[in-house]
Short mmCIF file of C-alpha atoms in Angstrom, two decimals:
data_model
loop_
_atom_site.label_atom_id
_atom_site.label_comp_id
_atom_site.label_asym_id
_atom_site.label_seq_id
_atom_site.Cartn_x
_atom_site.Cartn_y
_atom_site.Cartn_z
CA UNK A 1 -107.88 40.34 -12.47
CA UNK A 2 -106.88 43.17 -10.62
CA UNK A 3 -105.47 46.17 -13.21
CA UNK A 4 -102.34 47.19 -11.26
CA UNK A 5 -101.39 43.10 -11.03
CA UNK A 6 -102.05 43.14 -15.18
CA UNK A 7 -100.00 45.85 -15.34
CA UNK A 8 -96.86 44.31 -13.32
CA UNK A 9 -97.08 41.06 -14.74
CA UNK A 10 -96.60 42.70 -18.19
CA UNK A 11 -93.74 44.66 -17.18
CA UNK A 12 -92.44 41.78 -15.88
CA UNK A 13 -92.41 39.46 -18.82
CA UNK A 14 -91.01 42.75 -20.81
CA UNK A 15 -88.22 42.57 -18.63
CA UNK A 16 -87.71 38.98 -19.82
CA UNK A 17 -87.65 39.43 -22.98
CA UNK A 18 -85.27 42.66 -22.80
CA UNK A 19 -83.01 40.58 -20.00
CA UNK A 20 -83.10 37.51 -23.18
CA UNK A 21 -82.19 40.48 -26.00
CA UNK A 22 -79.21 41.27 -23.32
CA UNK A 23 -77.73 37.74 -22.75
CA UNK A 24 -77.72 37.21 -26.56
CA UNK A 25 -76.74 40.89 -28.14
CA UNK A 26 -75.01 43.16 -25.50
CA UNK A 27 -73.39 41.36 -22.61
CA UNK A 28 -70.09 38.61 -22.88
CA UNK A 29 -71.16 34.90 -22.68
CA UNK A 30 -67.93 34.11 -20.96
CA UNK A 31 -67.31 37.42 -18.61
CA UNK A 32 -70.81 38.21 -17.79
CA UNK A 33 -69.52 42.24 -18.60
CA UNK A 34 -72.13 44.26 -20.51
CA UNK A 35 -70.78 45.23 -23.80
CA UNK A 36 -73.11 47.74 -25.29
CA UNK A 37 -74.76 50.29 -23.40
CA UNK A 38 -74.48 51.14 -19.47
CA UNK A 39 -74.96 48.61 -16.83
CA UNK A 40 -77.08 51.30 -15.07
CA UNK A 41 -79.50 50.86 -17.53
CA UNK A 42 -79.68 46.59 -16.40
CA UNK A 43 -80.26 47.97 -13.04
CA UNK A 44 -82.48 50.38 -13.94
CA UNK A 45 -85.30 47.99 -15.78
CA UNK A 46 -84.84 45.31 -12.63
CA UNK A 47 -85.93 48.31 -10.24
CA UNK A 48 -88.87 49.20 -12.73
CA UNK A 49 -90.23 45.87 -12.86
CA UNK A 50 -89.53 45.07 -9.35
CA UNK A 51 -91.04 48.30 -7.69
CA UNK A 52 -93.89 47.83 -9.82
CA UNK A 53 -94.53 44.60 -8.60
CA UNK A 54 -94.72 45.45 -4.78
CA UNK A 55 -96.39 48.30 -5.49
CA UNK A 56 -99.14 46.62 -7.37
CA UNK A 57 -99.09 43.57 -4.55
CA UNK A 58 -99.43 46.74 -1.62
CA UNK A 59 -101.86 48.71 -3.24
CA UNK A 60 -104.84 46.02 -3.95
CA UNK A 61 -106.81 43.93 -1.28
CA UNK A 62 -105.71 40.45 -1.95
CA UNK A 63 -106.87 38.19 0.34
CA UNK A 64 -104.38 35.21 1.38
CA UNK A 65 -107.07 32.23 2.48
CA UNK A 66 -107.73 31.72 -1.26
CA UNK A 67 -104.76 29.94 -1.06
CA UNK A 68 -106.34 27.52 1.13
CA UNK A 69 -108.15 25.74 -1.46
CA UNK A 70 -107.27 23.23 -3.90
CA UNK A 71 -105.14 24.92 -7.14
CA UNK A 72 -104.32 22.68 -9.98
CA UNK A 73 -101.79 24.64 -11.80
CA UNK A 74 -100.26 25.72 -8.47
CA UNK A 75 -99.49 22.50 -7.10
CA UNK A 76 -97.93 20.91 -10.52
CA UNK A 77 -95.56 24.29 -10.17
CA UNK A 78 -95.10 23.15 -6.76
CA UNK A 79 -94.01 19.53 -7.34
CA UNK A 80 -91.51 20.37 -10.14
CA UNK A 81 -89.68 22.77 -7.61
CA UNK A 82 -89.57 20.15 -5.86
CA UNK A 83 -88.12 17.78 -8.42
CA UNK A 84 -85.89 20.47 -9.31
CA UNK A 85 -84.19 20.77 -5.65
CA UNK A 86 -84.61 17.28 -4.99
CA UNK A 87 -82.78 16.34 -7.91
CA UNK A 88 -79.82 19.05 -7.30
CA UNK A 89 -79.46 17.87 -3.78
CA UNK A 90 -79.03 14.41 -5.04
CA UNK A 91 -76.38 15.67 -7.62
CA UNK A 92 -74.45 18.04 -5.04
CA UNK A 93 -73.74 15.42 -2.80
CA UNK A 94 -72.61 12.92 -5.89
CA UNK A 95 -70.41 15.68 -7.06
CA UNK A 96 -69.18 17.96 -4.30
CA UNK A 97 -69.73 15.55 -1.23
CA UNK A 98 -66.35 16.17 0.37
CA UNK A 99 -67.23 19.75 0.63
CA UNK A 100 -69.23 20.50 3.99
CA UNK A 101 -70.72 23.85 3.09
CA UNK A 102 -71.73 21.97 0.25
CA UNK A 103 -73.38 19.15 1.97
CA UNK A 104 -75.42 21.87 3.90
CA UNK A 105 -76.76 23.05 0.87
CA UNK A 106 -77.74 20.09 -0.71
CA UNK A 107 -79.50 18.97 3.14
CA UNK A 108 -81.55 22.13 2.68
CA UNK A 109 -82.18 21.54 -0.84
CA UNK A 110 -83.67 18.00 0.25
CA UNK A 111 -85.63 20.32 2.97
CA UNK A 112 -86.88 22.73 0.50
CA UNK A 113 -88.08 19.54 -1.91
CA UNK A 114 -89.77 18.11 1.05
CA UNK A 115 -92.01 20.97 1.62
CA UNK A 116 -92.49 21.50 -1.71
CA UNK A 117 -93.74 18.18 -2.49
CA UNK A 118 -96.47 18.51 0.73
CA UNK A 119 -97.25 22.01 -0.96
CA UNK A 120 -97.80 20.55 -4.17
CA UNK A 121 -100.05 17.51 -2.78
CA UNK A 122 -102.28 19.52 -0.96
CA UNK A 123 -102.78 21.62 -4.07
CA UNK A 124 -103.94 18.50 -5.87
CA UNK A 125 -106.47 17.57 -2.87
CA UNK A 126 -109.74 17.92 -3.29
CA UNK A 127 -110.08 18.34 0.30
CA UNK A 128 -107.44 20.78 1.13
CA UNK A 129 -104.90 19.89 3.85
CA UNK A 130 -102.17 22.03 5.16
CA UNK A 131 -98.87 20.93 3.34
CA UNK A 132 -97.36 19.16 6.86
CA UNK A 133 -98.46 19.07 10.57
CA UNK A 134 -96.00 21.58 11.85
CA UNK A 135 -94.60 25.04 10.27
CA UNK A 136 -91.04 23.63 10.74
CA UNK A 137 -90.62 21.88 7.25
CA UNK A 138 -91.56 25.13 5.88
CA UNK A 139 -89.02 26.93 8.33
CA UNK A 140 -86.11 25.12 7.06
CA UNK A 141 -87.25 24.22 3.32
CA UNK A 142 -87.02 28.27 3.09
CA UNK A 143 -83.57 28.50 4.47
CA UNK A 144 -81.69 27.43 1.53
CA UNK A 145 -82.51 30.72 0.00
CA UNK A 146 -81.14 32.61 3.63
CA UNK A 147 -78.28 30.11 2.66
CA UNK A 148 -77.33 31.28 -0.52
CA UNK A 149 -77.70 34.76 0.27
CA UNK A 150 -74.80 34.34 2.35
CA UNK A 151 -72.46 31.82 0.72
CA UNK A 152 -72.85 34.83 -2.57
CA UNK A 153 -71.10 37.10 -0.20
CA UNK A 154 -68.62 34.49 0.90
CA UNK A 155 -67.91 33.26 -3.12
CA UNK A 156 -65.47 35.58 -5.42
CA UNK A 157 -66.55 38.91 -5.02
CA UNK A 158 -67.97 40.28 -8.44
CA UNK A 159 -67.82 43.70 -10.13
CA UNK A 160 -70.79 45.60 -10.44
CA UNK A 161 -70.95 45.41 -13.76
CA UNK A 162 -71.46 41.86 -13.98
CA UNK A 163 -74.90 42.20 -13.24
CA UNK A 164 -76.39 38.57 -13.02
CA UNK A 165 -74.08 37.80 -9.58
CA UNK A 166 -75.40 41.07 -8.25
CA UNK A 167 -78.59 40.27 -9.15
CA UNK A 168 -78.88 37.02 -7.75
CA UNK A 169 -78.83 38.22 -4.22
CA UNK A 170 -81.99 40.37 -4.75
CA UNK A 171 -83.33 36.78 -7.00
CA UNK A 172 -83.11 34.88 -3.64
CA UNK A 173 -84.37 37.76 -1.12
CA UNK A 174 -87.44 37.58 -3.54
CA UNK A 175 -87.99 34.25 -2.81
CA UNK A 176 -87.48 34.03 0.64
CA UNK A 177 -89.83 36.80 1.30
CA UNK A 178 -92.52 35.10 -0.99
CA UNK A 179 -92.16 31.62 0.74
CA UNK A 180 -92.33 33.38 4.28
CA UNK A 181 -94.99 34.70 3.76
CA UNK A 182 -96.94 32.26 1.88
CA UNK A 183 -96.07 29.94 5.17
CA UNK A 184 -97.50 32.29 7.22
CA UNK A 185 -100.79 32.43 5.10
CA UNK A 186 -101.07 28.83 5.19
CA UNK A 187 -99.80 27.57 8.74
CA UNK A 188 -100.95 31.07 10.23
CA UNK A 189 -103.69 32.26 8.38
CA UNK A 190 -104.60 34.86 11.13
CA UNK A 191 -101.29 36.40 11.27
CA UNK A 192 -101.17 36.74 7.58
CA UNK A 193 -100.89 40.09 5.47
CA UNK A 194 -102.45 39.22 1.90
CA UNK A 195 -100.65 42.65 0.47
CA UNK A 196 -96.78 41.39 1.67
CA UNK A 197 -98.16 38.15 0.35
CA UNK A 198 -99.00 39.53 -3.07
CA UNK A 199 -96.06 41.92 -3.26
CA UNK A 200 -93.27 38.64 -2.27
CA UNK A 201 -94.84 37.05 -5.10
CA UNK A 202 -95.28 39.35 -7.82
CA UNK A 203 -91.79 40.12 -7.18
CA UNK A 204 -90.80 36.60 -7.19
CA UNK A 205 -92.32 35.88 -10.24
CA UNK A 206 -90.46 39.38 -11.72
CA UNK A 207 -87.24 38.49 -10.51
CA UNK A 208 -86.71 34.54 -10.08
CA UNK A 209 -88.47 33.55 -13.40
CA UNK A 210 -88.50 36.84 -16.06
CA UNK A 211 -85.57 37.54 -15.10
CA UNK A 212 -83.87 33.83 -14.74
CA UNK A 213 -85.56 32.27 -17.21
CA UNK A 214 -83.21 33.80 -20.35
CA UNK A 215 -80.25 32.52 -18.45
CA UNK A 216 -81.53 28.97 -18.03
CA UNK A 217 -82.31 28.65 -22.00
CA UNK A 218 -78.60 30.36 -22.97
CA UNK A 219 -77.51 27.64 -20.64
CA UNK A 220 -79.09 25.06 -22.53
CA UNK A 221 -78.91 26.32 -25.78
CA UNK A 222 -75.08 26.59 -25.40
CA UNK A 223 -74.11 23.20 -23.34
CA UNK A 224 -76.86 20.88 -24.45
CA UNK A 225 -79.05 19.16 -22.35
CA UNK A 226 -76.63 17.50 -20.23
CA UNK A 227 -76.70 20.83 -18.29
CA UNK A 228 -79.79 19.27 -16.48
CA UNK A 229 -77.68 17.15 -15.08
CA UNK A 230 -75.71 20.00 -13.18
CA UNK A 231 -76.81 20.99 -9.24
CA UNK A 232 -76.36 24.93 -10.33
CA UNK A 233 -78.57 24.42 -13.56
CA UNK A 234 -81.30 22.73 -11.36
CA UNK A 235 -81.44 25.07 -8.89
CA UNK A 236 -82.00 27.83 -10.98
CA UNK A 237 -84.97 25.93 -12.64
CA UNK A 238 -86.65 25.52 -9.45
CA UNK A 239 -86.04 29.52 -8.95
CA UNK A 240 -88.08 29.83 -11.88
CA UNK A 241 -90.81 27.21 -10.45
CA UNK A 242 -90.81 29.74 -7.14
CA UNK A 243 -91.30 32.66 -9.58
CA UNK A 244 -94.34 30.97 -11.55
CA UNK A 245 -95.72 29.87 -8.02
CA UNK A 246 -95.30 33.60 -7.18
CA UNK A 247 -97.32 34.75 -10.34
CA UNK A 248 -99.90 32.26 -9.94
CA UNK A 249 -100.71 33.18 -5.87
CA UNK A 250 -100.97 36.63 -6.28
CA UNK A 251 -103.60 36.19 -9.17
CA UNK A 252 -105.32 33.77 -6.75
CA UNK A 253 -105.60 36.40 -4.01
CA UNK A 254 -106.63 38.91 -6.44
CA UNK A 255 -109.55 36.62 -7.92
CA UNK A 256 -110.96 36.75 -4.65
CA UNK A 257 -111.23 40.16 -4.03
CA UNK A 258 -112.59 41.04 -7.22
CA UNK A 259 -115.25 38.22 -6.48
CA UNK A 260 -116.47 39.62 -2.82
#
């Protein structure tokens, strides 16, 4: 593996485990306010990790048809994003059905399952198959996270020192990035750039599971399992699916340059 993606993987699961120290030690359960030391600092280890992510992803020569090719790992990932979404669709429109912008959501959650389940299946193929016929499904199953983006500016405006709300945003530009261009090296493989390919995931993987993943166990460790059966919950699991799928891509691309 290439050295510089060694390096930001590491510094990626270190921000984990300092974001999980955080959550538990120096920031409020209930406000989401840090409590113990500056916010800046927060801030500060998300742009260490995440700059060396894209700079590791922009510096190497990854190439982006190795993703053509069957992947075990990658499509299990795959298919439980897309149990994930499909399951928080399913549960937003039980729960919050009256609510349009909330139907719209859950219609590109279903969207976003749908393309994940093709991705995952043609991971599992022995003879590989793009995901679906068209680029569409991937179009719109990556527009929940342009979705989001935009209903977090429309929610209750947050403080900058609530950090997670803040954070989010850049969580969900991450992702959309990553999935654009991982479209683009599947559907388009001509038009693709293997480094912006590498760098969206690296920084998915940095940012929508390291970083997620400490608030999806104090979730569970403080309301019990039946938080699976919440939309929010769900959706933040299949962030951390999208940040694994990140991780695991960019290693693939990176195998095969070594290799040449």
């Amino acid at each position: 593996m290439n050295f510089f993606i060694m390096v930001s993987l590491f510094l990626s699961a270190a921000l984990g485990v300092f974001r999980g120290i955080d959550l538990a030690l120096l920031t409020d359960a209930e406000t989401g306010l840090c409590i113990v030391g500056p916010v800046w600092l927060r801030y500060g280890a998300l742009a260490v990790a995440v700059g060396a992510a894209v700079a590791a992803g922009r510096c190497c020569k990854p190439q982006a048809g190795a993703l053509r090719g069957r992947c075990t790992p990658s499509g299990v990932v795959a298919l439980a994003a897309a149990v994930c979404y499909g399951e928080a669709a399913v549960l937003r429109i039980l729960w919050m059905g009256s609510s349009v912008a909330m139907l719209i959501r859950a219609a590109l959650e279903a969207l976003c399952a749908f393309w994940m389940i093709g991705l995952g299946l043609s991971w599992l193929r022995k003879d590989w198959k793009t995901p679906t016929r068209s680029l569409t499904p991937a179009v719109l199953g990556s527009a929940v996270f342009y979705w989001c983006v935009l209903a977090r500016f429309m929610e209750n405006s947050s403080s900058w020192h609530r950090v997670a709300p803040t954070a989010m945003v850049w969580q969900l530009l991450a992702g959309l990035m990553f999935l654009s261009a991982l479209a683009r090296a599947l559907y388009l493989p001509g038009t693709s750039d293997g480094r912006t390919l590498c760098a969206g995931g690296l920084a998915a993987f940095a940012l929508c599971l390291c970083w997620e993943l400490p608030t999806v166990l104090q979730t569970l460790v403080q309301e019990g399992g039946g938080a699976l059966l919440t939309p929010t919950l769900l959706f933040r699991l299949g962030l951390c699916c999208v940040g694994a799928l990140g991780a695991l891509s960019a290693v693939r691309c990176t195998r095969t340059e070594q290799g040449a």
